[in-house]
Amino acid sequence: MLLVILTLTALGSALSQKSTTGIDKLRDDTIRRIDHLWMETAGWQMFAKKKSGLDADLVTEFKKICDDIDAFHHPELPSMVLDHMWAYGLIAEEEDNILGSYATFRKAQARPDPVIFADLWRQVANGVLHDRINRRSILKSLSIVQEMIDDGIEGHKNTFDNALKNAEDFTCDVNQSPQQMLFNLYTTFQLTQLKAYTMAHFSWMLLRIYNQGNFTVESERLKTSYLQRMSQQALAIKSVMRDSKNDLWACDPKQHVDGETFVKITKFLQGYIVNEVDLNGDNTCRENCAFYTYGKQQGCFKDQFCARQPPCRGSIVGCKFVDSDMHVCQAPHFSERRYDWIEYENGRTLGQRKQCNRAVQPVDSWWRYLFWHCSYCFCFCDDPKDGGSDRYFSLRSVTSDTAKNKVVTGMRFVKKGRIVHLQIQQGDLLPHGDINETTVEWVPVQEFDINGEGVEVGRDYHMLTWEHRALDLDDVTLPSGHILTGVKLRRIGGHLNLEIQGTQFNYTKGLLKHNGTRSQWFGNDNTDGALDQPRTMHKLKNPDAPDKSNGLNEVDSRPDTFIEFTSSDAELDVAQTAVPFIDIQPVAPKPPTALVGAGILHKGRPYSGGYVAPKLFTYNQGEHVHDHFPDLNEAEF
Ligand SMILES: *[C@@H]1O[C@H](CO)[C@@H](O)[C@H](O)[C@H]1NC(C)=O
Ligand SMILES: *[C@@H]1O[C@H](CO)[C@@H](O)[C@H](O)[C@H]1NC(C)=O
Ligand SMILES: *[C@@H]1O[C@H](CO)[C@@H](O)[C@H](O)[C@H]1NC(C)=O
Ligand SMILES: *[C@@H]1O[C@H](CO)[C@@H](O)[C@H](O)[C@H]1NC(C)=O
């Protein structure tokens, strides 16, 4: 009979409530069940005839409560974060006491022996309620923990405030946004306190059955102070979460590895040595290098150096004169580079002069008719037809399976068949913004070939060219009530630009309103041509290949900017490497959580082309934390 009453109550309360987080719901349900048990068991000590089994019944009821507490999916906060919180050492000590006692409590409940030993249980109860020689009571530990989390004194910082800095410092190591980490910390504290609360009430009920007292006053007092603390903590966490960052991206890997942690755009705007005589149709040398800002190679005069290097069949842009005569170290055959270094007669060197893998070529300009200098120019080659030039981005949208209530839980760049795609991770949405971890999977990339049938440049993919080589760096977040269900790159103002799909959902039910019309695409439409606050350029200064040297790469871009794919610095790298590189490390919070936005950023350091990388924004659970409890306060004592 007891069981039926409890189930109905739990059901009734769930319906009467507005949206609440999973941990808050567990706490409220637990407190209600304990309230009911308190009433149910009030007269038990009267029924002497059933006395032998009453404590066993009580244990059974509390076992059910504890089973539900332990079934709550609890995201562990890595010790790395906790160890750096000054208050945590003190809290942890009391937590250990509570959790140790709880473990004993659980073990005793789990005894297959139906006979309950009154002595054992009395011992448990007394340990919970009273200090012993070497151990504090659970009640005392609970009150210390609560005092440490938030002492309620104005001007004092609470533990969540203290945790915030660590949360920001360890975002990458932990794979959680600061806001997500704070909520996990709140959850951890809630569970510990709830276990203490549960054990205290069990103890009083048990001792009451054993006729050791009434304990109504104690129980009421604990409940009142507990709810006060809960309210205090809720206000504290909500305020800290409101002000904390909810973004997440991947920091530097231990080692940058081509194809594993990054991919490159290849043979794009590569430094190229070409003689003026080959840059015009009539084989003349009447101009100077700088005259040739945009053109094509027209021939190979007298099979000079031009015949000893692969020709540039596309556009030749941005030519300049460095010096007449030089020694050129060509890169090994089949390399993505053309040259490893160039040393000019005047001593200037492009790239790092070292042992050359091939024979060093002397390349000398010459005079024609005494007054025309046929100079070797240093230009850039933009040849999309070069089969070794990977410069494509998929423009196809990738969405989670909303029909099956799946949402995006992660994102990364991948390069498949010369095309850079966005790939998503998806998982089943559950109530309270949770994701079913066992369902999380990377959605296979829908590969296609740029030369495939029906595949069109501009619709299916974007091709970087001298004119169109910008990628917008943005933070795109969804309007409230939406959750991330898709991403894509589009072209706007000639730039590549991120768009994200949001789908409306019901937080309490954990269901997408997947009615087609309920999904919408969002992006930042601002362009660099806008009259009012145009998008600005994130400039790279003397960028070298980012994998050439070691050093910390940090986010250095702001949203609402753009970056242009370009060649590496001529002095440092003979302009042979396209930068920035593309970070392909996954960005996916662990544990997975609902997302409300995505973005693209740039990470770099001085003299490095850096990396463009995705970022994500996690859902703010803090919005659903309750900070007052009118339902619970109208107690049925
Ligand atoms: C316990 O104390 C409360 C409040 O003092 C009282 O109302 C109640 O009747 C007492 N119960 C028992 C069983 O003595
Ligand atoms: C999570 O997914 C697994 C596999 O589909 C399923 O068996 C399990 O019941 C799900 N859990 C929840 C809480 O929905
Ligand atoms: C979500 O679902 C619950 C339960 O069916 C309902 O009471 C609530 O109004 C819904 N919320 C929204 C925002 O639709
Ligand atoms: C679903 O979409 C259809 C067509 O857009 C609309 O007529 C219908 O009312 C929608 N249903 C709900 C429940 O929103």
XYZ file of C-alpha atoms and ligand atoms in Angstrom:
693
model
C 0.000 0.000 0.000
C 2.845 2.311 0.888
C 4.366 1.843 -2.516
C 1.197 2.835 -4.355
C 0.864 6.075 -2.447
C 4.442 7.050 -3.167
C 4.226 6.363 -6.883
C 1.056 8.410 -7.231
C 2.582 11.296 -5.354
C 5.679 11.335 -7.533
C 3.516 11.362 -10.635
C 1.254 14.100 -9.357
C 4.091 16.375 -8.412
C 5.837 15.984 -11.758
C 2.754 17.167 -13.568
C 2.116 20.128 -11.335
C 5.634 21.502 -11.824
C 7.156 23.774 -14.370
C 10.381 22.871 -16.077
C 13.153 21.818 -13.760
C 16.585 20.254 -14.089
C 17.031 16.540 -13.594
C 18.942 16.938 -10.330
C 16.405 19.402 -8.917
C 13.600 17.018 -9.781
C 15.397 14.126 -8.102
C 15.916 16.227 -4.978
C 12.294 17.435 -4.866
C 10.936 13.933 -5.432
C 13.211 12.516 -2.753
C 12.191 15.140 -0.212
C 8.518 14.439 -0.967
C 8.926 10.703 -0.604
C 10.673 11.220 2.709
C 7.857 13.556 3.852
C 5.346 10.848 3.066
C 7.343 8.144 4.748
C 7.600 10.363 7.786
C 3.812 10.495 7.974
C 3.316 6.854 7.082
C 5.687 5.610 9.729
C 4.521 7.969 12.466
C 2.316 5.392 14.128
C 4.488 2.367 13.543
C 5.948 2.188 17.003
C 2.368 1.740 18.301
C 1.823 -1.497 16.451
C 3.788 -3.690 18.737
C 2.582 -6.848 17.108
C 4.311 -6.099 13.824
C 7.303 -4.616 15.429
C 9.870 -7.150 14.297
C 9.370 -6.369 10.629
C 8.826 -2.628 10.706
C 12.459 -1.687 10.570
C 12.877 -4.040 7.610
C 10.007 -2.282 5.830
C 11.630 1.059 6.475
C 14.949 -0.194 5.110
C 13.167 -1.470 1.999
C 11.539 1.891 1.384
C 14.821 3.735 1.808
C 16.546 1.257 -0.449
C 14.128 2.282 -3.209
C 14.846 5.944 -2.580
C 18.591 5.309 -2.680
C 18.285 3.179 -5.827
C 16.740 6.177 -7.561
C 19.418 8.520 -6.271
C 22.135 6.187 -7.500
C 20.434 5.683 -10.849
C 20.785 9.387 -11.497
C 23.303 9.858 -14.252
C 26.033 11.793 -12.574
C 28.719 13.543 -14.571
C 31.966 13.301 -12.643
C 33.910 16.495 -12.528
C 37.585 15.698 -13.192
C 39.828 16.047 -10.187
C 42.022 18.405 -12.202
C 39.384 21.095 -11.776
C 38.489 20.290 -8.188
C 42.067 20.033 -6.941
C 42.694 23.630 -7.889
C 39.766 25.012 -5.913
C 40.973 26.228 -2.566
C 37.721 25.422 -0.787
C 37.418 21.996 -2.270
C 39.959 20.320 0.004
C 37.778 21.168 3.002
C 34.551 20.245 1.279
C 36.039 16.987 0.004
C 36.892 15.851 3.522
C 33.278 16.207 4.632
C 32.071 14.742 1.364
C 34.230 11.697 1.981
C 32.618 11.281 5.373
C 29.116 11.522 3.901
C 29.845 9.275 0.943
C 31.676 6.730 3.088
C 28.737 6.516 5.417
C 26.372 6.312 2.462
C 28.354 3.409 1.020
C 27.997 1.541 4.331
C 24.297 2.374 4.364
C 23.893 0.979 0.843
C 25.891 -2.130 1.588
C 23.766 -2.871 4.620
C 20.571 -2.383 2.595
C 21.816 -4.795 -0.009
C 22.169 -7.706 2.414
C 20.222 -10.604 1.028
C 19.427 -11.610 4.604
C 15.868 -10.447 5.271
C 16.495 -10.328 8.987
C 17.542 -6.860 9.926
C 19.802 -6.516 12.858
C 18.514 -3.829 15.082
C 21.939 -3.269 16.591
C 23.590 -2.732 13.242
C 20.935 -0.275 12.172
C 20.990 1.586 15.432
C 24.729 1.922 14.971
C 24.251 3.321 11.469
C 21.627 5.758 12.713
C 23.728 6.965 15.593
C 26.725 7.468 13.346
C 24.619 9.633 11.093
C 23.209 11.721 13.899
C 26.005 11.911 16.462
C 29.695 12.654 16.445
C 31.911 9.736 17.329
C 35.471 9.695 18.598
C 37.214 9.936 15.244
C 34.385 10.957 13.008
C 31.985 13.750 12.676
C 28.313 12.974 12.367
C 26.787 13.142 8.923
C 24.588 15.970 10.098
C 27.659 17.970 11.079
C 29.443 17.174 7.806
C 26.362 18.255 5.905
C 26.236 21.568 7.664
C 29.967 22.181 7.102
C 29.640 21.354 3.405
C 26.747 23.754 3.107
C 28.601 26.483 4.930
C 31.583 26.010 2.625
C 29.526 26.073 -0.552
C 27.870 29.340 0.370
C 27.945 30.844 3.846
C 25.367 33.423 2.853
C 27.466 36.280 4.209
C 27.324 39.308 1.998
C 30.613 40.049 0.286
C 31.848 36.481 0.694
C 32.437 34.552 -2.455
C 30.665 31.256 -2.834
C 32.349 28.093 -4.092
C 30.809 28.443 -7.529
C 32.446 31.862 -7.915
C 35.732 30.270 -6.942
C 35.229 27.408 -9.353
C 34.604 29.716 -12.283
C 38.238 30.604 -12.876
C 39.270 26.952 -12.857
C 36.404 26.123 -15.128
C 37.759 28.632 -17.623
C 41.358 27.467 -17.229
C 40.542 23.813 -17.784
C 37.868 24.071 -20.490
C 40.024 22.276 -23.024
C 41.476 19.615 -20.759
C 38.072 18.693 -19.438
C 36.097 19.063 -22.654
C 33.335 20.985 -20.957
C 32.304 24.596 -21.239
C 32.823 26.599 -18.018
C 29.065 26.845 -17.625
C 28.650 23.112 -18.074
C 31.390 22.424 -15.528
C 29.727 24.696 -12.986
C 26.449 22.888 -13.413
C 28.196 19.558 -12.960
C 29.751 20.882 -9.784
C 26.307 21.980 -8.589
C 24.969 18.514 -9.402
C 27.782 16.825 -7.489
C 27.126 18.964 -4.427
C 23.374 18.389 -4.679
C 23.796 14.631 -4.718
C 26.113 14.606 -1.721
C 23.797 16.792 0.307
C 20.766 14.760 -0.707
C 22.444 11.556 0.473
C 23.146 13.141 3.840
C 19.572 14.421 4.089
C 18.211 10.981 3.241
C 20.387 9.192 5.792
C 19.454 11.654 8.523
C 15.761 11.092 7.962
C 16.167 7.367 7.789
C 17.961 7.482 11.112
C 15.260 9.490 12.837
C 12.479 7.290 11.487
C 14.312 4.163 12.554
C 14.987 5.408 16.053
C 11.382 6.492 16.298
C 10.291 2.965 15.461
C 12.634 1.724 18.170
C 10.843 4.122 20.507
C 13.899 6.229 21.052
C 12.195 9.541 20.540
C 9.838 11.603 18.437
C 12.312 13.664 16.320
C 9.573 15.685 14.598
C 11.243 18.925 15.598
C 14.674 17.795 14.395
C 13.309 16.610 11.094
C 11.391 19.798 10.461
C 14.348 21.922 11.415
C 16.629 20.056 9.020
C 14.138 20.328 6.193
C 13.706 24.046 6.700
C 17.408 24.782 6.859
C 18.029 22.396 3.966
C 15.561 24.184 1.721
C 17.039 27.513 2.737
C 20.484 26.282 1.720
C 19.089 24.891 -1.519
C 17.572 28.238 -2.328
C 20.833 30.019 -1.500
C 22.856 27.620 -3.625
C 20.374 27.841 -6.494
C 20.574 31.627 -6.551
C 24.367 31.438 -6.403
C 24.772 28.898 -9.199
C 22.242 30.627 -11.433
C 24.009 33.922 -11.105
C 27.473 32.454 -11.714
C 26.216 30.409 -14.649
C 24.487 33.398 -16.167
C 27.808 35.234 -16.246
C 29.984 32.313 -17.275
C 31.045 31.329 -20.751
C 29.292 28.473 -22.446
C 31.705 27.955 -25.296
C 34.058 25.111 -25.976
C 36.782 24.420 -28.526
C 39.810 22.192 -28.893
C 43.175 23.455 -27.654
C 46.526 22.369 -29.058
C 47.007 18.610 -29.300
C 50.190 17.119 -27.838
C 51.526 17.099 -31.367
C 50.189 18.636 -34.564
C 49.942 15.820 -37.107
C 48.869 16.312 -40.714
C 45.711 14.300 -41.356
C 45.207 13.548 -37.655
C 44.895 16.888 -35.942
C 44.855 19.208 -38.937
C 44.461 19.270 -42.702
C 45.765 21.747 -45.222
C 44.630 23.636 -48.238
C 47.337 22.725 -50.728
C 49.030 24.448 -53.650
C 46.960 27.545 -53.216
C 48.561 30.890 -54.115
C 52.007 29.370 -54.051
C 55.164 31.405 -54.542
C 56.289 30.988 -58.157
C 59.381 32.139 -60.017
C 58.679 33.283 -63.541
C 60.522 35.487 -65.998
C 58.839 38.578 -67.328
C 59.437 37.338 -70.838
C 56.974 34.503 -70.210
C 54.302 36.761 -68.745
C 53.295 38.540 -71.935
C 52.186 37.370 -75.334
C 54.994 38.924 -77.349
C 57.999 37.745 -75.381
C 59.102 41.210 -74.394
C 60.662 42.623 -71.283
C 59.463 46.193 -71.487
C 57.805 46.367 -68.099
C 58.861 45.457 -64.596
C 57.653 42.640 -62.336
C 55.201 44.790 -60.380
C 53.352 45.481 -63.642
C 52.063 41.906 -63.651
C 49.390 41.938 -60.978
C 47.112 39.409 -62.604
C 47.794 37.321 -65.676
C 48.864 34.022 -67.078
C 52.079 32.395 -68.163
C 52.179 32.703 -71.948
C 55.108 30.532 -72.845
C 58.513 29.217 -71.877
C 61.129 31.323 -73.620
C 64.107 29.260 -74.807
C 63.325 26.500 -72.310
C 65.187 28.211 -69.522
C 64.305 27.723 -65.816
C 60.631 27.592 -66.815
C 61.264 24.248 -68.465
C 62.813 22.833 -65.311
C 59.804 23.357 -63.078
C 56.120 22.380 -63.374
C 54.387 25.275 -65.094
C 51.602 27.313 -63.491
C 48.602 26.831 -65.738
C 46.271 29.089 -63.767
C 46.479 32.736 -62.831
C 49.733 34.390 -61.874
C 49.202 37.204 -59.426
C 51.025 39.740 -57.280
C 54.439 39.681 -58.970
C 57.413 41.551 -57.570
C 61.087 41.844 -58.251
C 63.498 40.693 -55.571
C 66.905 40.457 -57.249
C 68.269 39.457 -60.665
C 70.213 36.334 -59.913
C 69.559 33.552 -57.520
C 70.118 29.965 -56.535
C 66.970 27.917 -56.252
C 66.544 24.768 -54.211
C 63.544 23.003 -55.648
C 61.493 20.830 -53.321
C 61.605 17.041 -53.834
C 59.430 15.708 -56.633
C 55.783 15.106 -55.598
C 56.109 17.510 -52.702
C 53.327 20.010 -52.113
C 55.997 22.703 -52.340
C 57.766 24.018 -55.374
C 60.850 25.374 -53.607
C 62.555 24.728 -50.308
C 64.571 27.937 -50.448
C 65.845 30.646 -52.749
C 69.086 32.525 -52.220
C 69.514 35.757 -54.124
C 72.818 37.170 -55.237
C 72.371 40.150 -52.910
C 72.334 37.777 -49.956
C 68.639 37.784 -49.309
C 67.190 34.348 -48.676
C 63.621 33.160 -48.878
C 62.937 30.128 -46.705
C 65.516 28.399 -44.553
C 68.751 27.688 -46.379
C 69.894 24.158 -45.689
C 71.049 21.028 -47.493
C 69.059 20.736 -50.727
C 67.519 17.428 -51.756
C 67.956 18.253 -55.413
C 70.659 19.970 -57.395
C 70.633 23.699 -56.635
C 69.743 25.606 -59.805
C 71.387 28.876 -60.737
C 68.697 31.139 -62.158
C 69.901 34.371 -63.703
C 67.999 37.232 -65.285
C 69.414 38.592 -68.506
C 69.621 41.735 -70.651
C 68.038 42.039 -74.015
C 69.198 44.659 -76.522
C 71.159 46.274 -73.722
C 68.210 48.194 -72.295
C 65.562 45.575 -71.554
C 66.112 43.557 -68.451
C 64.326 40.235 -68.522
C 63.889 39.792 -64.793
C 62.886 36.770 -62.853
C 59.857 37.791 -60.805
C 58.525 36.310 -57.611
C 54.764 35.823 -58.107
C 51.941 33.665 -56.798
C 50.382 30.837 -58.742
C 46.644 30.241 -58.434
C 45.970 27.069 -60.391
C 42.739 25.284 -59.450
C 43.287 22.747 -62.226
C 46.422 21.457 -60.507
C 45.360 17.985 -59.344
C 47.429 18.486 -56.198
C 45.570 21.591 -55.132
C 42.996 20.802 -52.445
C 40.905 23.920 -51.989
C 37.311 22.774 -51.719
C 34.682 23.147 -49.023
C 31.397 21.274 -49.036
C 28.346 23.536 -49.066
C 25.926 20.712 -48.255
C 24.061 20.858 -44.985
C 24.563 18.213 -42.320
C 21.700 17.657 -39.906
C 20.976 15.279 -37.081
C 18.141 12.781 -37.398
C 15.442 15.001 -35.926
C 12.730 12.497 -36.841
C 14.374 10.171 -34.308
C 14.770 12.981 -31.753
C 18.508 13.221 -32.315
C 20.394 16.481 -31.821
C 23.918 17.664 -32.581
C 26.382 16.887 -29.761
C 29.694 17.586 -31.494
C 31.334 18.936 -34.594
C 34.615 18.789 -36.494
C 36.164 19.508 -39.863
C 37.215 16.537 -41.985
C 38.817 16.313 -45.416
C 37.433 13.602 -47.664
C 38.396 13.283 -51.313
C 40.064 16.712 -51.394
C 36.959 18.399 -49.937
C 36.739 19.860 -46.444
C 33.423 18.960 -44.796
C 31.799 19.756 -41.489
C 30.955 16.542 -39.668
C 28.523 16.309 -36.773
C 28.147 14.014 -33.816
C 24.564 13.267 -32.804
C 22.748 11.679 -29.878
C 19.240 11.089 -28.522
C 17.804 14.054 -26.660
C 16.473 13.155 -23.204
C 14.420 15.171 -20.707
C 16.191 18.004 -18.844
C 18.653 18.787 -21.644
C 20.432 15.467 -21.210
C 21.742 13.303 -24.015
C 21.664 9.525 -23.989
C 25.394 8.860 -23.968
C 25.133 5.367 -25.414
C 23.490 6.701 -28.573
C 26.171 9.265 -29.371
C 27.807 8.696 -32.772
C 29.575 10.604 -35.539
C 27.279 10.884 -38.538
C 29.190 9.529 -41.567
C 30.209 12.235 -44.032
C 28.312 12.135 -47.303
C 31.278 12.108 -49.609
C 31.139 13.330 -53.159
C 33.560 14.053 -55.979
C 34.004 17.561 -57.345
C 33.885 16.069 -60.821
C 30.945 13.813 -59.967
C 27.751 13.816 -61.966
C 25.360 16.582 -60.984
C 27.915 18.120 -58.649
C 28.179 21.867 -59.137
C 30.712 24.386 -57.944
C 28.956 27.138 -55.996
C 26.081 24.855 -55.035
C 27.626 21.650 -53.743
C 31.060 22.985 -52.977
C 33.055 26.179 -52.797
C 36.375 26.518 -54.548
C 38.943 28.907 -53.078
C 40.368 31.318 -55.628
C 42.454 34.468 -55.477
C 39.213 36.459 -55.438
C 37.134 34.229 -53.157
C 39.232 32.900 -50.347
C 37.699 34.311 -47.182
C 36.198 32.315 -44.344
C 33.946 34.163 -41.898
C 34.752 33.807 -38.202
C 31.544 33.933 -36.212
C 29.765 32.892 -33.060
C 26.254 31.873 -34.035
C 23.817 31.179 -31.230
C 20.206 30.089 -31.402
C 17.189 31.947 -30.056
C 15.903 30.648 -26.746
C 13.875 27.445 -26.964
C 15.937 26.102 -29.863
C 18.528 23.369 -29.855
C 21.299 22.660 -32.380
C 20.298 20.119 -35.053
C 22.456 20.997 -38.029
C 25.338 22.951 -39.525
C 26.453 23.999 -42.970
C 28.761 26.343 -44.813
C 27.178 28.746 -47.265
C 28.523 31.520 -49.475
C 27.649 35.059 -48.607
C 29.370 38.092 -50.114
C 31.835 35.664 -51.698
C 32.885 34.397 -48.257
C 32.428 30.988 -46.718
C 30.061 31.464 -43.806
C 28.722 29.162 -41.098
C 25.008 28.584 -40.718
C 23.399 26.506 -38.000
C 20.023 24.829 -37.738
C 17.948 25.204 -34.619
C 14.918 23.118 -33.726
C 12.394 23.990 -31.046
C 12.128 21.492 -28.243
C 10.407 20.775 -24.960
C 12.993 20.714 -22.167
C 10.881 18.778 -19.675
C 9.807 16.126 -22.139
C 13.105 16.068 -24.002
C 11.330 16.026 -27.339
C 12.031 17.969 -30.506
C 9.056 19.655 -32.078
C 10.128 18.111 -35.348
C 7.439 19.385 -37.588
C 9.619 20.614 -40.449
C 8.567 24.184 -39.848
C 10.033 23.985 -36.366
C 13.600 23.885 -37.701
C 15.249 27.057 -38.906
C 18.666 28.148 -40.145
C 20.548 30.950 -38.445
C 23.755 32.771 -39.318
C 25.519 36.098 -39.264
C 24.657 37.841 -42.547
C 27.042 40.752 -42.008
C 29.556 41.247 -44.832
C 32.706 43.299 -45.234
C 30.769 45.428 -47.703
C 28.130 46.484 -45.178
C 27.773 50.228 -44.680
C 27.148 50.025 -40.981
C 29.789 48.183 -38.942
C 31.074 45.963 -41.725
C 32.734 42.656 -41.014
C 36.452 43.231 -40.492
C 39.450 41.195 -41.510
C 41.473 39.082 -39.133
C 44.928 39.723 -40.554
C 47.807 37.311 -40.346
C 51.210 38.931 -39.922
C 54.154 37.197 -41.560
C 52.560 33.800 -41.164
C 54.839 30.786 -41.341
C 53.557 27.210 -41.661
C 51.914 26.607 -38.265
C 53.422 23.150 -37.783
C 57.004 24.332 -38.326
C 57.678 25.359 -34.761
C 56.192 24.560 -31.405
C 54.377 27.080 -29.306
C 51.040 27.642 -27.744
C 48.247 28.533 -30.130
C 45.545 30.611 -28.533
C 42.274 31.946 -29.792
C 43.171 35.304 -31.281
C 40.118 36.105 -33.392
C 36.938 37.930 -32.560
C 33.521 37.021 -33.915
C 32.101 38.999 -36.850
C 35.444 38.951 -38.685
C 36.860 36.977 -41.581
C 40.178 35.417 -42.466
C 41.628 34.907 -45.924
C 43.395 31.755 -46.964
C 46.722 32.921 -48.241
C 50.261 31.759 -48.773
C 52.771 31.595 -45.994
C 55.299 34.386 -45.637
C 57.805 34.648 -48.511
C 60.803 35.370 -46.290
C 60.042 32.558 -43.892
C 58.643 29.889 -46.194
C 59.062 31.005 -49.829
C 55.253 31.417 -49.712
C 54.875 27.692 -50.317
C 52.259 26.708 -47.718
C 48.609 27.753 -47.678
C 47.547 29.120 -44.297
C 45.753 28.952 -41.980
C 45.608 25.191 -41.519
C 42.296 23.588 -40.628
C 42.020 22.030 -37.195
C 40.233 18.670 -37.466
C 40.167 17.809 -33.761
C 36.643 17.007 -32.606
C 34.807 19.484 -30.421
C 32.264 17.588 -28.373
C 31.493 18.134 -24.706
C 32.028 15.132 -22.428
C 29.565 14.155 -21.094
C 27.493 15.097 -24.123
C 24.990 17.861 -23.593
C 22.471 19.849 -25.573
C 23.982 22.642 -27.678
C 22.696 26.076 -28.549
C 25.256 27.384 -30.985
C 28.388 26.903 -33.020
C 31.127 29.028 -34.450
C 34.418 29.191 -36.269
C 37.486 30.796 -34.735
C 41.176 31.228 -35.389
C 43.913 30.015 -33.057
C 47.442 31.194 -33.558
C 50.575 32.872 -32.307
C 52.982 35.419 -33.771
C 54.642 34.319 -37.023
C 52.284 31.400 -37.508
C 49.416 30.974 -39.916
C 47.567 29.201 -37.133
C 44.476 27.102 -37.441
C 40.823 27.731 -38.099
C 38.697 25.584 -35.824
C 35.093 24.987 -34.836
C 33.581 25.910 -31.494
C 30.347 25.034 -29.758
C 28.017 26.591 -27.206
C 26.407 24.445 -24.522
C 22.870 24.736 -23.208
C 22.401 26.757 -20.013
C 20.866 24.369 -17.485
C 20.993 27.169 -14.940
C 17.832 28.664 -16.417
C 15.866 25.729 -15.076
C 17.292 25.611 -11.560
C 14.580 26.384 -9.007
C 15.465 28.835 -6.283
C 12.338 28.642 -4.175
C 10.199 25.702 -3.230
C 6.615 26.621 -2.371
C 5.417 23.033 -3.027
C 7.963 21.513 -0.683
C 7.481 24.107 2.006
C 3.828 23.339 2.560
C 4.973 20.274 4.427
C 2.515 17.722 5.658
C 3.991 17.329 9.137
C 5.735 14.017 18.071
O 5.823 15.417 18.334
C 4.837 16.168 17.631
C 5.136 17.626 17.852
O 5.584 17.868 19.128
C 3.444 15.777 18.089
O 2.488 16.518 17.392
C 3.262 14.313 17.832
O 2.035 13.876 18.328
C 4.365 13.486 18.451
N 4.227 12.107 18.002
C 4.334 11.096 18.810
C 4.111 9.779 18.190
O 4.549 11.237 19.974
C 19.716 5.072 -24.109
O 19.872 4.367 -25.298
C 19.985 2.974 -25.134
C 20.312 2.373 -26.488
O 19.419 2.830 -27.466
C 18.699 2.441 -24.556
O 18.806 1.061 -24.372
C 18.440 3.150 -23.227
O 17.208 2.770 -22.715
C 18.456 4.648 -23.407
N 18.388 5.279 -22.112
C 17.482 6.205 -21.821
C 17.574 6.794 -20.470
O 16.624 6.546 -22.616
C 6.441 20.679 -22.427
O 5.730 19.527 -22.112
C 5.092 19.589 -20.852
C 4.535 18.220 -20.529
O 3.735 17.747 -21.571
C 4.017 20.672 -20.922
O 3.363 20.749 -19.689
C 4.693 21.989 -21.221
O 3.733 23.003 -21.387
C 5.530 21.892 -22.483
N 6.319 23.081 -22.601
C 6.365 23.790 -23.712
C 7.209 25.004 -23.668
O 5.759 23.482 -24.712
C 2.942 20.780 -38.736
O 3.197 21.406 -39.967
C 2.071 21.502 -40.809
C 2.518 22.063 -42.140
O 3.493 23.044 -41.973
C 0.992 22.349 -40.128
O -0.150 22.425 -40.964
C 0.626 21.694 -38.815
O -0.314 22.485 -38.127
C 1.866 21.519 -37.954
N 1.509 20.769 -36.759
C 1.860 21.158 -35.556
C 1.451 20.276 -34.425
O 2.496 22.171 -35.344
